[in-house]
Amino acid sequence: MRACVLLFSGLMAAGAGMTAVGCSGGEQEIKSIKIGVTVYDQYDTFVAQLMTEFDRYAAIKEEETGVAVNVEVYNAADSQSTQNGQVESMIEEGCNVICVNLVDRTDPTTIIDMAEKSNVPIIFFNRELVEEDLERWEHLYYVGAEAFESGIMEGELAAEAFAEDASLDKNGDGVFQYVVLEGEAGHQDAIVRTEYSVSTIVQNGVEVEKLGYAIANWNRAQAQTKMAQLLSEYGDAIELVLANNDDMALGAIDALKAADIPREEWPAVVGIDGTDVGLEAVKNGEMIGTVYNDKEGQALAMLELAYGLSTGGDLSDLELLEGKYIRLPYSKVTADVVDDYIKNSDAEE
Ligand code: BGC
């Protein structure tokens, strides 16, 4: 099947990466589209896996429609000015739409101004800009999730584990002593996950005591270092590690292993994401659970939106909230259900 759509939008007409040939009745046949992507850090485990899914869905789309879906991915390597330059080049190269995983979610102005001037829509993803910025132009979108939901689920996982396994209350005082490993300061997911995970444990009737916290920037190696420090300070008193993502939960586990702490004395460790390595750690019991951050759903939503915008297609199936947002739900993953998630990713390969 080939896409044969009406050239009704200025956005489409501006797309130099698109080949248009005549069709009957003034319609144009789209033969190819070009989607530009820039990620804040290509070595971020979750973002890397999200991009793998995005490429996979782009290939499926190409197969289904006969339209060549060209995807170009750039790494901003944690520099907002590098990312601004990449967006500028992608616009010059004629990308029909650009997907931006902002380095600094508070600083999208340059990108928005360039996009509006050149009439190229932008799909921001994973690192959420404030609503006022997203409203600055009609062709700005956001694909991600609702951060508070992941915090609530992480808190529920911890509270359920405490209620079910008395051995987690190592000192038997009826209080869950915890430490938090936080993502980047200022990232919407870090702030909100920490707040909601703790308040949910309390709402579920479990008394908590915060021993300490550390910022580990989503990063496994940094989390290992920070957890080693927390262990030297609080040692055996730590009963729970609430990590804002799986990579940091795994860094905490690396620290427990490096300190030769016997497995039965480990605190409960809980994460968020359900990355491949995270799911593996839930399966082998090193983590009590994780919260699935639906990278497949987010990647598919981004691809469908990018395709629709590039071809002037109908966006109504995408059910955009306020005409701009797509948010995929999270889900809880414990050892009982982890195989469904591992199987899912195997089945889709
Ligand atoms: C993920 C983290 C990731 C971060 C990057 C979060 O939604 O849970 O694993 O590092 O996004 O922006």
Coordinates of C-alpha atoms and ligand atoms in Angstrom, one line a residue:
M1 CA 0.0 0.0 0.0
R2 CA 1.2 3.5 -0.8
A3 CA 0.4 6.7 1.0
C4 CA -1.6 9.0 -1.2
V5 CA -2.6 12.0 0.8
L6 CA -3.8 15.5 0.2
L7 CA -1.1 18.2 0.4
F8 CA -3.2 20.4 2.6
S9 CA -0.8 21.6 5.1
G10 CA 2.0 24.1 4.9
L11 CA 4.0 21.8 7.2
M12 CA 4.1 19.1 4.5
A13 CA 4.8 21.4 1.7
A14 CA 7.8 22.6 3.6
G15 CA 9.2 19.1 4.0
A16 CA 12.3 18.9 1.7
G17 CA 13.0 15.3 2.7
M18 CA 9.7 14.3 1.2
T19 CA 9.4 13.3 -2.5
A20 CA 6.0 14.2 -3.9
V21 CA 4.8 13.1 -7.3
G22 CA 1.5 13.7 -8.9
C23 CA -1.5 11.6 -8.2
S24 CA -4.9 12.1 -9.7
G25 CA -7.2 14.9 -8.6
G26 CA -4.4 17.2 -7.2
E27 CA -3.4 14.6 -4.6
Q28 CA 0.3 13.9 -4.0
E29 CA 2.0 10.6 -3.3
I30 CA 4.5 10.7 -0.5
K31 CA 7.4 8.4 -1.2
S32 CA 9.6 9.2 1.7
I33 CA 9.7 11.1 4.9
K34 CA 12.6 12.2 7.1
I35 CA 12.4 12.2 10.9
G36 CA 15.2 13.8 12.9
V37 CA 15.8 12.8 16.5
T38 CA 18.1 14.2 19.1
V39 CA 18.6 12.5 22.5
Y40 CA 20.1 14.2 25.6
D41 CA 22.5 11.3 26.2
Q42 CA 22.7 8.2 24.0
Y43 CA 24.2 6.2 26.8
D44 CA 21.2 6.6 29.0
T45 CA 19.8 3.0 29.3
F46 CA 16.1 3.9 29.1
V47 CA 16.5 6.4 26.3
A48 CA 18.7 4.0 24.3
Q49 CA 16.1 1.2 24.6
L50 CA 13.3 3.6 23.7
M51 CA 15.2 4.6 20.5
T52 CA 15.7 0.9 19.6
E53 CA 12.0 0.5 19.7
F54 CA 11.5 3.7 17.7
D55 CA 13.7 2.4 14.9
R56 CA 11.9 -0.9 15.0
Y57 CA 8.5 0.7 14.6
A58 CA 9.9 3.0 11.8
A59 CA 10.9 -0.1 9.9
I60 CA 7.5 -1.7 10.4
K61 CA 5.8 1.5 9.2
E62 CA 7.9 1.6 6.1
E63 CA 7.0 -2.0 5.3
E64 CA 3.3 -1.4 5.9
T65 CA 3.0 1.8 3.9
G66 CA 5.7 1.6 1.3
V67 CA 6.8 5.1 2.3
A68 CA 10.5 5.2 3.1
V69 CA 10.8 6.3 6.7
N70 CA 14.3 7.8 7.2
V71 CA 15.3 8.3 10.8
E72 CA 18.4 10.3 11.8
V73 CA 19.5 10.2 15.4
Y74 CA 21.9 12.6 17.0
N75 CA 23.4 12.5 20.5
A76 CA 23.4 15.9 22.3
A77 CA 25.9 14.5 24.8
D78 CA 24.4 16.5 27.6
S79 CA 24.9 19.9 26.0
Q80 CA 21.9 22.1 25.2
S81 CA 23.9 24.2 22.8
T82 CA 25.0 21.1 20.9
Q83 CA 21.4 20.0 20.7
N84 CA 20.2 23.4 19.4
G85 CA 22.8 23.1 16.7
Q86 CA 21.6 19.6 15.8
V87 CA 18.0 20.9 15.5
E88 CA 19.2 23.7 13.2
S89 CA 21.0 21.2 11.0
M90 CA 18.1 18.8 10.9
I91 CA 15.8 21.7 9.8
E92 CA 18.3 22.7 7.1
E93 CA 18.5 19.0 5.9
G94 CA 14.7 19.1 5.4
C95 CA 13.5 16.9 8.2
N96 CA 9.7 16.8 8.1
V97 CA 9.4 16.5 11.9
I98 CA 12.0 16.6 14.7
C99 CA 11.8 14.6 18.0
V100 CA 13.6 16.2 20.8
N101 CA 14.7 14.7 24.1
L102 CA 15.7 18.0 25.7
V103 CA 19.0 18.2 27.6
D104 CA 17.6 21.1 29.7
R105 CA 13.9 20.9 30.0
T106 CA 13.7 24.5 31.1
D107 CA 15.5 25.8 28.0
P108 CA 13.5 24.9 24.9
T109 CA 13.3 28.5 23.6
T110 CA 15.9 28.4 20.8
I111 CA 14.5 25.1 19.4
I112 CA 10.9 26.3 19.5
D113 CA 11.8 29.6 17.8
M114 CA 13.7 27.8 15.0
A115 CA 10.9 25.3 14.5
E116 CA 8.2 27.9 14.3
K117 CA 10.2 30.0 11.9
S118 CA 10.8 27.0 9.6
N119 CA 7.4 25.5 10.2
V120 CA 8.7 22.1 11.3
P121 CA 6.8 20.4 14.0
I122 CA 8.6 19.2 17.2
I123 CA 7.7 16.2 19.3
F124 CA 9.4 16.5 22.7
F125 CA 9.7 13.3 24.6
N126 CA 10.7 11.8 27.9
R127 CA 12.0 15.1 29.4
E128 CA 9.0 17.2 29.8
L129 CA 9.0 21.0 29.3
V130 CA 6.6 23.2 31.1
E131 CA 3.1 23.6 29.8
E132 CA 3.6 27.3 28.9
D133 CA 6.5 26.4 26.6
L134 CA 4.5 23.7 24.9
E135 CA 1.8 26.2 24.3
R136 CA 4.0 28.6 22.5
W137 CA 3.3 27.2 19.1
E138 CA 0.5 25.0 17.7
H139 CA 2.9 22.3 16.3
L140 CA 4.6 21.3 19.5
Y141 CA 3.8 18.0 21.1
Y142 CA 4.9 15.9 24.1
V143 CA 5.1 12.1 24.4
G144 CA 5.9 10.6 27.8
A145 CA 4.2 9.4 30.9
E146 CA 2.6 10.7 34.1
A147 CA 5.5 10.9 36.6
F148 CA 3.3 10.7 39.7
E149 CA 1.9 7.4 38.6
S150 CA 5.3 5.8 38.7
G151 CA 6.0 7.2 42.1
I152 CA 2.7 5.8 43.5
M153 CA 3.3 2.4 42.0
E154 CA 6.9 2.3 43.4
G155 CA 5.5 3.2 46.8
E156 CA 2.9 0.5 46.6
L157 CA 5.5 -2.1 45.7
A158 CA 7.5 -1.2 48.7
A159 CA 4.5 -1.1 51.1
E160 CA 3.3 -4.5 49.8
A161 CA 6.7 -6.0 50.3
F162 CA 7.0 -4.7 53.9
A163 CA 3.6 -6.1 54.7
E164 CA 4.3 -9.5 53.2
D165 CA 7.9 -10.0 54.3
A166 CA 8.6 -9.4 58.0
S167 CA 12.3 -10.0 57.5
L168 CA 12.5 -6.6 55.7
D169 CA 12.0 -4.9 59.0
K170 CA 15.5 -5.8 60.0
N171 CA 15.5 -4.1 63.5
G172 CA 11.9 -5.1 64.1
D173 CA 10.8 -1.6 65.0
G174 CA 7.8 -1.6 62.7
V175 CA 9.3 1.3 60.7
F176 CA 10.7 1.1 57.2
Q177 CA 14.1 2.9 57.2
Y178 CA 14.9 4.0 53.7
V179 CA 17.3 5.9 51.5
V180 CA 16.5 7.4 48.1
L181 CA 18.7 7.5 45.0
E182 CA 17.5 10.4 42.9
G183 CA 17.8 11.2 39.2
E184 CA 19.0 14.5 37.9
A185 CA 18.0 17.5 39.9
G186 CA 15.3 19.4 38.1
H187 CA 14.0 16.4 36.0
Q188 CA 10.3 16.1 36.3
D189 CA 10.5 12.3 37.0
A190 CA 13.1 12.7 39.8
I191 CA 11.2 15.3 41.8
V192 CA 7.8 13.7 41.4
R193 CA 8.8 10.0 41.8
T194 CA 10.6 10.7 45.1
E195 CA 7.7 12.6 46.5
Y196 CA 5.0 10.2 45.5
S197 CA 6.8 6.9 46.4
V198 CA 7.3 8.0 50.0
S199 CA 3.9 9.5 50.5
T200 CA 2.3 6.3 49.0
I201 CA 4.1 4.0 51.5
V202 CA 2.8 6.2 54.3
Q203 CA -0.7 6.2 52.9
N204 CA -0.6 2.4 52.8
G205 CA -0.2 2.4 56.5
V206 CA 3.6 1.8 56.7
E207 CA 5.6 4.2 59.0
V208 CA 8.8 5.3 57.3
E209 CA 12.0 7.0 58.4
K210 CA 14.3 8.7 55.9
L211 CA 18.0 7.9 56.6
G212 CA 19.5 9.7 53.7
Y213 CA 19.4 10.4 50.0
A214 CA 21.8 11.0 47.1
I215 CA 21.6 12.3 43.6
A216 CA 23.0 9.8 41.1
N217 CA 21.8 11.4 37.8
W218 CA 20.0 8.2 36.6
N219 CA 23.4 6.6 36.4
R220 CA 24.4 3.1 37.6
A221 CA 28.1 3.9 38.3
Q222 CA 27.2 7.1 40.2
A223 CA 24.6 5.2 42.2
Q224 CA 27.1 2.5 43.2
T225 CA 29.4 5.2 44.6
K226 CA 26.6 7.0 46.4
M227 CA 25.2 3.8 47.8
A228 CA 28.6 2.8 49.1
Q229 CA 28.7 6.1 50.9
L230 CA 25.2 5.6 52.3
L231 CA 26.2 2.1 53.4
S232 CA 29.3 3.4 55.2
E233 CA 27.1 5.9 57.0
Y234 CA 24.0 3.9 57.8
G235 CA 25.1 0.3 57.2
D236 CA 22.7 -2.3 58.3
A237 CA 20.0 0.2 59.3
I238 CA 19.0 0.7 55.6
E239 CA 15.9 -1.5 55.0
L240 CA 14.8 0.0 51.7
V241 CA 16.4 1.6 48.7
L242 CA 13.9 3.7 46.7
A243 CA 15.6 4.4 43.3
N244 CA 14.1 6.8 40.8
N245 CA 15.1 4.3 38.0
D246 CA 16.4 0.8 37.4
D247 CA 19.9 1.8 36.6
M248 CA 20.4 3.4 40.0
A249 CA 18.7 0.5 41.7
L250 CA 21.2 -1.8 40.0
G251 CA 24.0 0.6 41.1
A252 CA 22.8 0.1 44.7
I253 CA 22.9 -3.6 44.2
D254 CA 26.5 -3.4 42.8
A255 CA 27.4 -1.6 46.0
L256 CA 25.8 -4.2 48.2
K257 CA 27.7 -6.9 46.3
A258 CA 31.0 -5.0 46.4
A259 CA 30.6 -4.6 50.2
D260 CA 30.2 -8.4 50.5
I261 CA 26.9 -8.0 52.3
P262 CA 25.2 -11.4 52.4
R263 CA 22.0 -11.5 50.3
E264 CA 19.7 -12.2 53.2
E265 CA 20.8 -9.0 54.8
W266 CA 20.2 -6.8 51.8
P267 CA 17.7 -4.0 52.0
A268 CA 14.7 -4.2 49.7
V269 CA 15.6 -2.5 46.4
V270 CA 12.9 -1.1 44.1
G271 CA 13.3 0.7 40.8
I272 CA 11.4 2.2 37.9
D273 CA 11.7 1.5 34.1
G274 CA 11.7 -2.2 33.5
T275 CA 14.8 -2.0 31.3
D276 CA 16.1 -5.4 30.2
V277 CA 18.6 -5.4 33.0
G278 CA 16.0 -4.2 35.5
L279 CA 13.6 -7.0 34.6
E280 CA 16.4 -9.5 34.9
A281 CA 17.1 -8.3 38.4
V282 CA 13.4 -8.6 39.3
K283 CA 13.4 -12.1 37.9
N284 CA 16.5 -13.2 39.9
G285 CA 15.1 -11.6 43.1
E286 CA 17.8 -8.9 43.5
M287 CA 15.1 -6.2 43.1
I288 CA 11.7 -6.6 44.8
G289 CA 10.1 -5.0 41.8
T290 CA 10.1 -2.3 39.3
V291 CA 7.5 0.0 37.6
Y292 CA 7.3 -0.5 33.8
N293 CA 7.9 2.7 31.9
D294 CA 6.3 1.8 28.6
K295 CA 9.1 2.4 26.1
E296 CA 7.3 0.4 23.4
G297 CA 4.1 2.5 23.8
Q298 CA 6.0 5.7 23.9
A299 CA 8.1 4.8 20.8
L300 CA 5.1 3.8 18.9
A301 CA 3.2 6.9 19.8
M302 CA 6.1 9.1 18.7
L303 CA 6.4 7.2 15.4
E304 CA 2.7 7.4 14.6
L305 CA 2.6 11.1 15.5
A306 CA 5.8 11.8 13.5
Y307 CA 4.4 9.9 10.5
G308 CA 1.0 11.6 10.7
L309 CA 2.6 15.0 10.9
S310 CA 5.0 14.3 8.0
T311 CA 2.3 13.0 5.7
G312 CA -0.5 15.3 6.6
G313 CA -2.4 12.2 7.8
D314 CA -5.2 12.0 10.4
L315 CA -4.1 12.4 14.0
S316 CA -7.4 11.7 15.5
D317 CA -6.7 8.1 16.3
L318 CA -3.8 9.2 18.5
E319 CA -6.2 10.8 21.0
L320 CA -3.9 13.7 21.8
L321 CA -4.7 15.2 25.2
E322 CA -5.3 19.0 24.8
G323 CA -4.2 18.4 21.2
K324 CA -0.6 18.1 22.3
Y325 CA 0.1 15.3 24.8
I326 CA 0.4 11.6 24.6
R327 CA 1.0 9.9 28.0
L328 CA 1.4 6.1 28.3
P329 CA 0.5 4.4 31.6
Y330 CA 3.0 2.7 33.9
S331 CA 2.5 -0.8 35.4
K332 CA 3.9 -2.7 38.4
V333 CA 6.3 -5.5 37.8
T334 CA 7.0 -8.1 40.5
A335 CA 8.6 -11.5 40.2
D336 CA 5.1 -13.1 39.7
V337 CA 4.5 -11.2 36.4
V338 CA 8.0 -10.4 35.2
D339 CA 8.1 -13.2 32.6
D340 CA 5.2 -11.5 30.8
Y341 CA 7.3 -8.4 30.4
I342 CA 10.5 -10.4 29.4
K343 CA 8.5 -12.5 27.0
N344 CA 6.9 -9.4 25.5
S345 CA 10.2 -7.9 24.6
D346 CA 11.5 -11.3 23.2
A347 CA 8.3 -11.7 21.1
E348 CA 8.8 -8.3 19.6
E349 CA 12.3 -8.8 18.5
Ligands
BGC1 C1 13.7 7.3 33.0 C2 15.2 7.2 33.4 C3 15.9 8.1 32.3 C4 15.4 9.5 32.2 C5 16.1 10.2 31.2 C6 13.2 8.7 32.9 O1 11.9 8.7 32.6 O2 13.0 6.6 34.0 O3 15.7 5.9 33.4 O4 17.3 8.1 32.7 O5 14.0 9.4 32.0 O6 15.4 11.5 30.9

